[in-house]
CSV table of C-alpha atoms in Angstrom, one decimal:
chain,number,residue,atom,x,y,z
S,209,UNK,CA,-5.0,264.1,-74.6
S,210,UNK,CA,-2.5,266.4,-74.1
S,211,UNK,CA,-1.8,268.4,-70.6
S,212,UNK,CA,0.5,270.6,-68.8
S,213,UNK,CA,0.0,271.6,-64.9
S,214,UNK,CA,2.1,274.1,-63.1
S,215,UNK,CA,1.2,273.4,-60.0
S,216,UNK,CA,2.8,276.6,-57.9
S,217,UNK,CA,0.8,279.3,-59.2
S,218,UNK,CA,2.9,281.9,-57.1
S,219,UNK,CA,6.0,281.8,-56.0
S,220,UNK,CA,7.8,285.0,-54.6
S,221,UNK,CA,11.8,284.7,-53.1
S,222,UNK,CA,14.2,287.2,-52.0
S,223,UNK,CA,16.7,288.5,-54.8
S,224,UNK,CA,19.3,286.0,-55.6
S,225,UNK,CA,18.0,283.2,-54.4
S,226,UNK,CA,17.5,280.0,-56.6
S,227,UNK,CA,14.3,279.3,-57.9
S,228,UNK,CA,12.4,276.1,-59.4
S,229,UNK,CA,9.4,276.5,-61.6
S,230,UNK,CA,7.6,273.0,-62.0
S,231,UNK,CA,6.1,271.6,-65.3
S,232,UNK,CA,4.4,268.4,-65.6
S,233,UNK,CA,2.8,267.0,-69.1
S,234,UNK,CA,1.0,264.2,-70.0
S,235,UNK,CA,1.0,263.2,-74.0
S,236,UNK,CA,-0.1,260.0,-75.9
S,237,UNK,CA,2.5,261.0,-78.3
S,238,UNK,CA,6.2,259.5,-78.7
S,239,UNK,CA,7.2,262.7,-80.1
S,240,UNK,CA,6.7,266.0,-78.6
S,241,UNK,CA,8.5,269.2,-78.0
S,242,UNK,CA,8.1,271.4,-74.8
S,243,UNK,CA,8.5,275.3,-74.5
S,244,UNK,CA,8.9,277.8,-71.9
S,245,UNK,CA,7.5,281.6,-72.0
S,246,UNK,CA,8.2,284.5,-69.9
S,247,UNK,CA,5.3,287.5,-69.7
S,248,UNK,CA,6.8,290.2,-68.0
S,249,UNK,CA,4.6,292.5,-66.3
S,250,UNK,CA,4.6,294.7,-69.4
S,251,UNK,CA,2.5,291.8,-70.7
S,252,UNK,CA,4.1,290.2,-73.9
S,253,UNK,CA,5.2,286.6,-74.4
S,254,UNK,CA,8.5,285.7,-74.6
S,255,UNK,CA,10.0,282.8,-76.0
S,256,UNK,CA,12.5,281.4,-73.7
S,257,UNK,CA,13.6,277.5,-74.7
S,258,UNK,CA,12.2,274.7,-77.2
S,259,UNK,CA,13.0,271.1,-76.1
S,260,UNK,CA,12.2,268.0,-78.3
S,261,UNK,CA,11.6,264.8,-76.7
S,262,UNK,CA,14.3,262.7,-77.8
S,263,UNK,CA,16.5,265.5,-76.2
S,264,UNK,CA,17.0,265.0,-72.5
S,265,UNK,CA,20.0,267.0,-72.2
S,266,UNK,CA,19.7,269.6,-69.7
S,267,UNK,CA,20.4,273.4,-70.9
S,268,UNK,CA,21.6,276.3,-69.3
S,269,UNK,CA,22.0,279.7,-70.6
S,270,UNK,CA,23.6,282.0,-68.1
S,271,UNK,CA,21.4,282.0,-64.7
S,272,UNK,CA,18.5,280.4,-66.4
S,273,UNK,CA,18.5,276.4,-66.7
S,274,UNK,CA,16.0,273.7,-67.3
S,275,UNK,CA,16.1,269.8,-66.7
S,276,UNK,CA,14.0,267.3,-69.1
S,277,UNK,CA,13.1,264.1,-67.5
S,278,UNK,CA,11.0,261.6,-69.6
S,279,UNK,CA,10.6,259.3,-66.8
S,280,UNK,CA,8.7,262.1,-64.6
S,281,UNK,CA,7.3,263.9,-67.6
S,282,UNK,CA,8.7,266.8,-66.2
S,283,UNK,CA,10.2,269.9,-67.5
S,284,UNK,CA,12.0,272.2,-64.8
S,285,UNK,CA,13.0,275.9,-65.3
S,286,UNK,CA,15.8,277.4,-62.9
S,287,UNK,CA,16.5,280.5,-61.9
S,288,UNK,CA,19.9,281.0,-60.0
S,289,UNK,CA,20.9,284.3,-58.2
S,290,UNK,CA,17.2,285.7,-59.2
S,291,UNK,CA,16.7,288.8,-60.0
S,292,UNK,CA,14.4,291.9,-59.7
S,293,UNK,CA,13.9,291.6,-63.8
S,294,UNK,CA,12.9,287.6,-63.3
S,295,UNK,CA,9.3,289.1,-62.0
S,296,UNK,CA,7.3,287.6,-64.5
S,297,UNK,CA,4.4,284.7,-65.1
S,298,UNK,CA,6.2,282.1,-66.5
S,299,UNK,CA,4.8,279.7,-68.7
S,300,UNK,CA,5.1,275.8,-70.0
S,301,UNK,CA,4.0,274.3,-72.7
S,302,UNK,CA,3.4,271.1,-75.1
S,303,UNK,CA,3.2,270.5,-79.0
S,304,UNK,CA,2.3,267.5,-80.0
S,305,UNK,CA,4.1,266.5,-83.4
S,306,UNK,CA,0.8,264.0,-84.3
S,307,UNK,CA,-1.4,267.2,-83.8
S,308,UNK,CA,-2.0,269.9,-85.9
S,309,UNK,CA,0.7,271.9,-86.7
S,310,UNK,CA,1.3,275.0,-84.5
S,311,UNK,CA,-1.6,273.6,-81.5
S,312,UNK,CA,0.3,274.3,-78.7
S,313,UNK,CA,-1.3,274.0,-75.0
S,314,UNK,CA,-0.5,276.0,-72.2
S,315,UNK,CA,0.1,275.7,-68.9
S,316,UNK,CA,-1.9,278.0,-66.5
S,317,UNK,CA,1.3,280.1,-65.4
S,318,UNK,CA,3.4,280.2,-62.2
S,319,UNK,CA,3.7,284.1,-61.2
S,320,UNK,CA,6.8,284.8,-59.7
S,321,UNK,CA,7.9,287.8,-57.7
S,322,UNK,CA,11.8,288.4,-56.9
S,323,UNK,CA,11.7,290.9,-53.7
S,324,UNK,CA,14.6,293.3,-53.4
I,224,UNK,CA,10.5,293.3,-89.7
I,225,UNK,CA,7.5,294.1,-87.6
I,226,UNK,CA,7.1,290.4,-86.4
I,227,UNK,CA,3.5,290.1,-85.3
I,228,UNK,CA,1.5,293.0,-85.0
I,229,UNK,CA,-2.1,293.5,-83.6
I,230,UNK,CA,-5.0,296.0,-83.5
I,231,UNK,CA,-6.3,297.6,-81.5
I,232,UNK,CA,-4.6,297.7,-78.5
I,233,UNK,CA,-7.5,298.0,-76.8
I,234,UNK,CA,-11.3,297.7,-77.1
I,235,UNK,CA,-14.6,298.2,-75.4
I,236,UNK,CA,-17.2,296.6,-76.9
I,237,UNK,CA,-21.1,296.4,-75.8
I,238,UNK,CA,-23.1,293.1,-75.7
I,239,UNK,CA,-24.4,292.1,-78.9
I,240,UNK,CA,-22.2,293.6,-81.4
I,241,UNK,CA,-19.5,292.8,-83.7
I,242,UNK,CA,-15.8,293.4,-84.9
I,243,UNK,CA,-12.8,292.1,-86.3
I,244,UNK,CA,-9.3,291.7,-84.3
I,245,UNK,CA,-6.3,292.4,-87.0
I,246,UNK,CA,-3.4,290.5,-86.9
I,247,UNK,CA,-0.2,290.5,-89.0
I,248,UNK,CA,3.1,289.0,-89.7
I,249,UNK,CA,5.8,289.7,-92.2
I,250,UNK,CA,7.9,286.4,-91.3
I,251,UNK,CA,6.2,284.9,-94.1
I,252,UNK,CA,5.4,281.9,-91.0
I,253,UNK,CA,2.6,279.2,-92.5
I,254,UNK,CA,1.5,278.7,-89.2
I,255,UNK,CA,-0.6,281.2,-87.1
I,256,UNK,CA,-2.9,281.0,-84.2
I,257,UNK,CA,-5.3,283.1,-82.1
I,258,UNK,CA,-5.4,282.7,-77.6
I,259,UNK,CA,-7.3,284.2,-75.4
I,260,UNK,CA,-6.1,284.9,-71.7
I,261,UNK,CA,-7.9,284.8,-69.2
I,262,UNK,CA,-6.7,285.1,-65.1
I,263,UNK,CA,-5.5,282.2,-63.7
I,264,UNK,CA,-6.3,279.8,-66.9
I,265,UNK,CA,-3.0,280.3,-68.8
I,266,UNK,CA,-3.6,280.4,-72.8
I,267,UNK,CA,-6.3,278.8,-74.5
I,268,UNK,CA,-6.3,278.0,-78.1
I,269,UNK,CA,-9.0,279.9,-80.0
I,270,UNK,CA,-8.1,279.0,-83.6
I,271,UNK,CA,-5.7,278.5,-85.5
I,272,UNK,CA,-4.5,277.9,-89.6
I,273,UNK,CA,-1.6,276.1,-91.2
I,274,UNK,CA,-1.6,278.0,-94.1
I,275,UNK,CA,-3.4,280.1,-96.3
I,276,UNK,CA,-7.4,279.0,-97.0
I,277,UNK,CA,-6.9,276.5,-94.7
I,278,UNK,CA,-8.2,277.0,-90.8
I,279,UNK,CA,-9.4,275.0,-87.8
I,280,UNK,CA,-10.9,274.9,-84.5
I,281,UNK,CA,-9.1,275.0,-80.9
I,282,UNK,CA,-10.0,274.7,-77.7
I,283,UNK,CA,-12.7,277.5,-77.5
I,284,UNK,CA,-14.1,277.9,-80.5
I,285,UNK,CA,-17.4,279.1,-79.8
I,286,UNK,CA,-18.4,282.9,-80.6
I,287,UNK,CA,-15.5,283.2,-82.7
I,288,UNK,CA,-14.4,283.5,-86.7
I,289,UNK,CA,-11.3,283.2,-88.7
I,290,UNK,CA,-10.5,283.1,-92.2
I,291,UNK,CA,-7.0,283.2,-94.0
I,292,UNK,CA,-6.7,284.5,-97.2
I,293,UNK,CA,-3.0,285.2,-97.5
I,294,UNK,CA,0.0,284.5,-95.4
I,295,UNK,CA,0.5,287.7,-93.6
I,296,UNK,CA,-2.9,287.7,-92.2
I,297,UNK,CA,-5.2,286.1,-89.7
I,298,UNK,CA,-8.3,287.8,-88.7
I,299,UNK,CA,-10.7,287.2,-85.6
I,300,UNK,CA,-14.2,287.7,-85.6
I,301,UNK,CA,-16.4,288.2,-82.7
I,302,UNK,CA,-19.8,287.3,-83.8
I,303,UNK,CA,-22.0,289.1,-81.2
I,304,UNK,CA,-19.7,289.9,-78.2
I,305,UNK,CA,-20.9,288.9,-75.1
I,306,UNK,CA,-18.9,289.5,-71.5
I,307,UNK,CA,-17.7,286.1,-71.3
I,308,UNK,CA,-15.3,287.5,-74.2
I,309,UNK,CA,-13.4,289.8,-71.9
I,310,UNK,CA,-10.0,289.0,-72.2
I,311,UNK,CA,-6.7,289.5,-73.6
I,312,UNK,CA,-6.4,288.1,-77.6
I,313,UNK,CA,-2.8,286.8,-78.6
I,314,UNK,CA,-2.1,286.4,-82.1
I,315,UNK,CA,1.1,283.8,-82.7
I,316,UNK,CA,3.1,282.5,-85.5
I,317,UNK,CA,6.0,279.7,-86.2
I,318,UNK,CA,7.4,279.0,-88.9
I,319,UNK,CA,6.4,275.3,-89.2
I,320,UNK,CA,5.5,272.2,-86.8
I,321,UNK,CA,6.9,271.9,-83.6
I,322,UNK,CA,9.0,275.1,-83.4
I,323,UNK,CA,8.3,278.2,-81.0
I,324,UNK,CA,5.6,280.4,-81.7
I,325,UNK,CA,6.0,284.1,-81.8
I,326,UNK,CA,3.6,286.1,-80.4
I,327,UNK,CA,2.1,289.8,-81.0
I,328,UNK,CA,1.6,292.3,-78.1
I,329,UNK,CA,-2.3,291.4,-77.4
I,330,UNK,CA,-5.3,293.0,-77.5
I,331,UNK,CA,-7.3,293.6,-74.4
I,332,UNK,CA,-10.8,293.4,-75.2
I,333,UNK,CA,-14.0,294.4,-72.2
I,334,UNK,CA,-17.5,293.2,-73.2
I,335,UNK,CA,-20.0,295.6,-71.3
């Protein structure tokens, strides 16, 4: 069966610090692809990265980067030099490809607050 | 394009009774879902369809109806509301297996 756990369900820092956001799946599956959301406080989901898992290259885009490691079944998400607009609940989560198409489990959401 | 839309915004309903949450794309996405949020419990998969006429069960089933007759659309049906059904609905599309789902701005439903 699949899983994710976030296991800091809040984490609040001091503007432009770094910040980690943990994500740990479990899945049966060979293939798989793993996705992170943002929900601002405005309350819509945002789609932020897609990761397949024969791709354990690490990504960064600007401040935000996330690290892929098989071996831990992990999926990291960090932000660096945080910012006020980084307040958000951030979520993982885990496709299956042997699933049904588009069944996508969540994570429960690590709420992060950025103080000024 | 509109992406995904939803009505209403909001809802009260009272125990017992019925209605229909809208939802829309114009993506032309095979893939659409339904979530319900819920404090502290992330997103939980409701239903979902991989095309038109075709439809299946998530997570949390229970209380709940869909149907898909054409592409753009993917209604939810409470059968007889109850307050256990106060949340916030998410509608989502992608446009196949695999790939990101986009989501519409929710509907916050209270069950009195």
């Amino acid at each position: 069966a699949q899983k994710v756990t976030q296991a800091q369900t809040e984490i609040s820092v001091v503007e432009k610090e770094d910040v980690t956001l943990d994500c740990v799946y479990e899945t049966r599956d060979t293939t798989y692809y793993l996705f992170w959301y943002k929900q601002p406080p405005s309350g819509e989901l945002v789609f932020l990265i897609r990761r397949n898992s024969f791709d354990e290259q690490n990504e960064i885009s600007g401040r935000y980067s996330w690290n892929f490691q098989k071996s831990t079944s992990s999926f990291n998400f960090t932000i660096t030099a945080s910012q006020v607009v980084d307040s958000a609940v951030y979520f993982c989560a885990l496709s299956e490809a042997a699933s049904s198409a588009s069944k996508i489990i969540f994570g429960s959401g690590t709420r992060l607050s950025i103080r000024p | 394009n509109a992406g995904v839309t939803q009505t209403p915004k909001f809802q009260v309903l009272k125990t017992g009774q019925s209605m229909t949450l809208q939802c829309a794309q114009d993506m032309n996405h095979e893939y659409m879902s339904w979530y319900r949020q819920d404090p502290g419990m992330g997103l939980r998969l409701i239903h979902y369809s991989v095309g038109a006429g075709i439809t299946d069960q998530g997570e949390v089933p229970n209380g709940y109806n869909v149907s898909r007759s054409t592409t753009e659309d993917f209604p939810l049906r409470l059968l007889s509301a109850a307050p256990s059904q106060t949340s916030v609905y998410f509608c989502a599309s992608s446009t196949r297996r695999g790939y990101e789902q986009y989501f519409g701005p929710g509907t916050r439903l209270t069950v009195t």
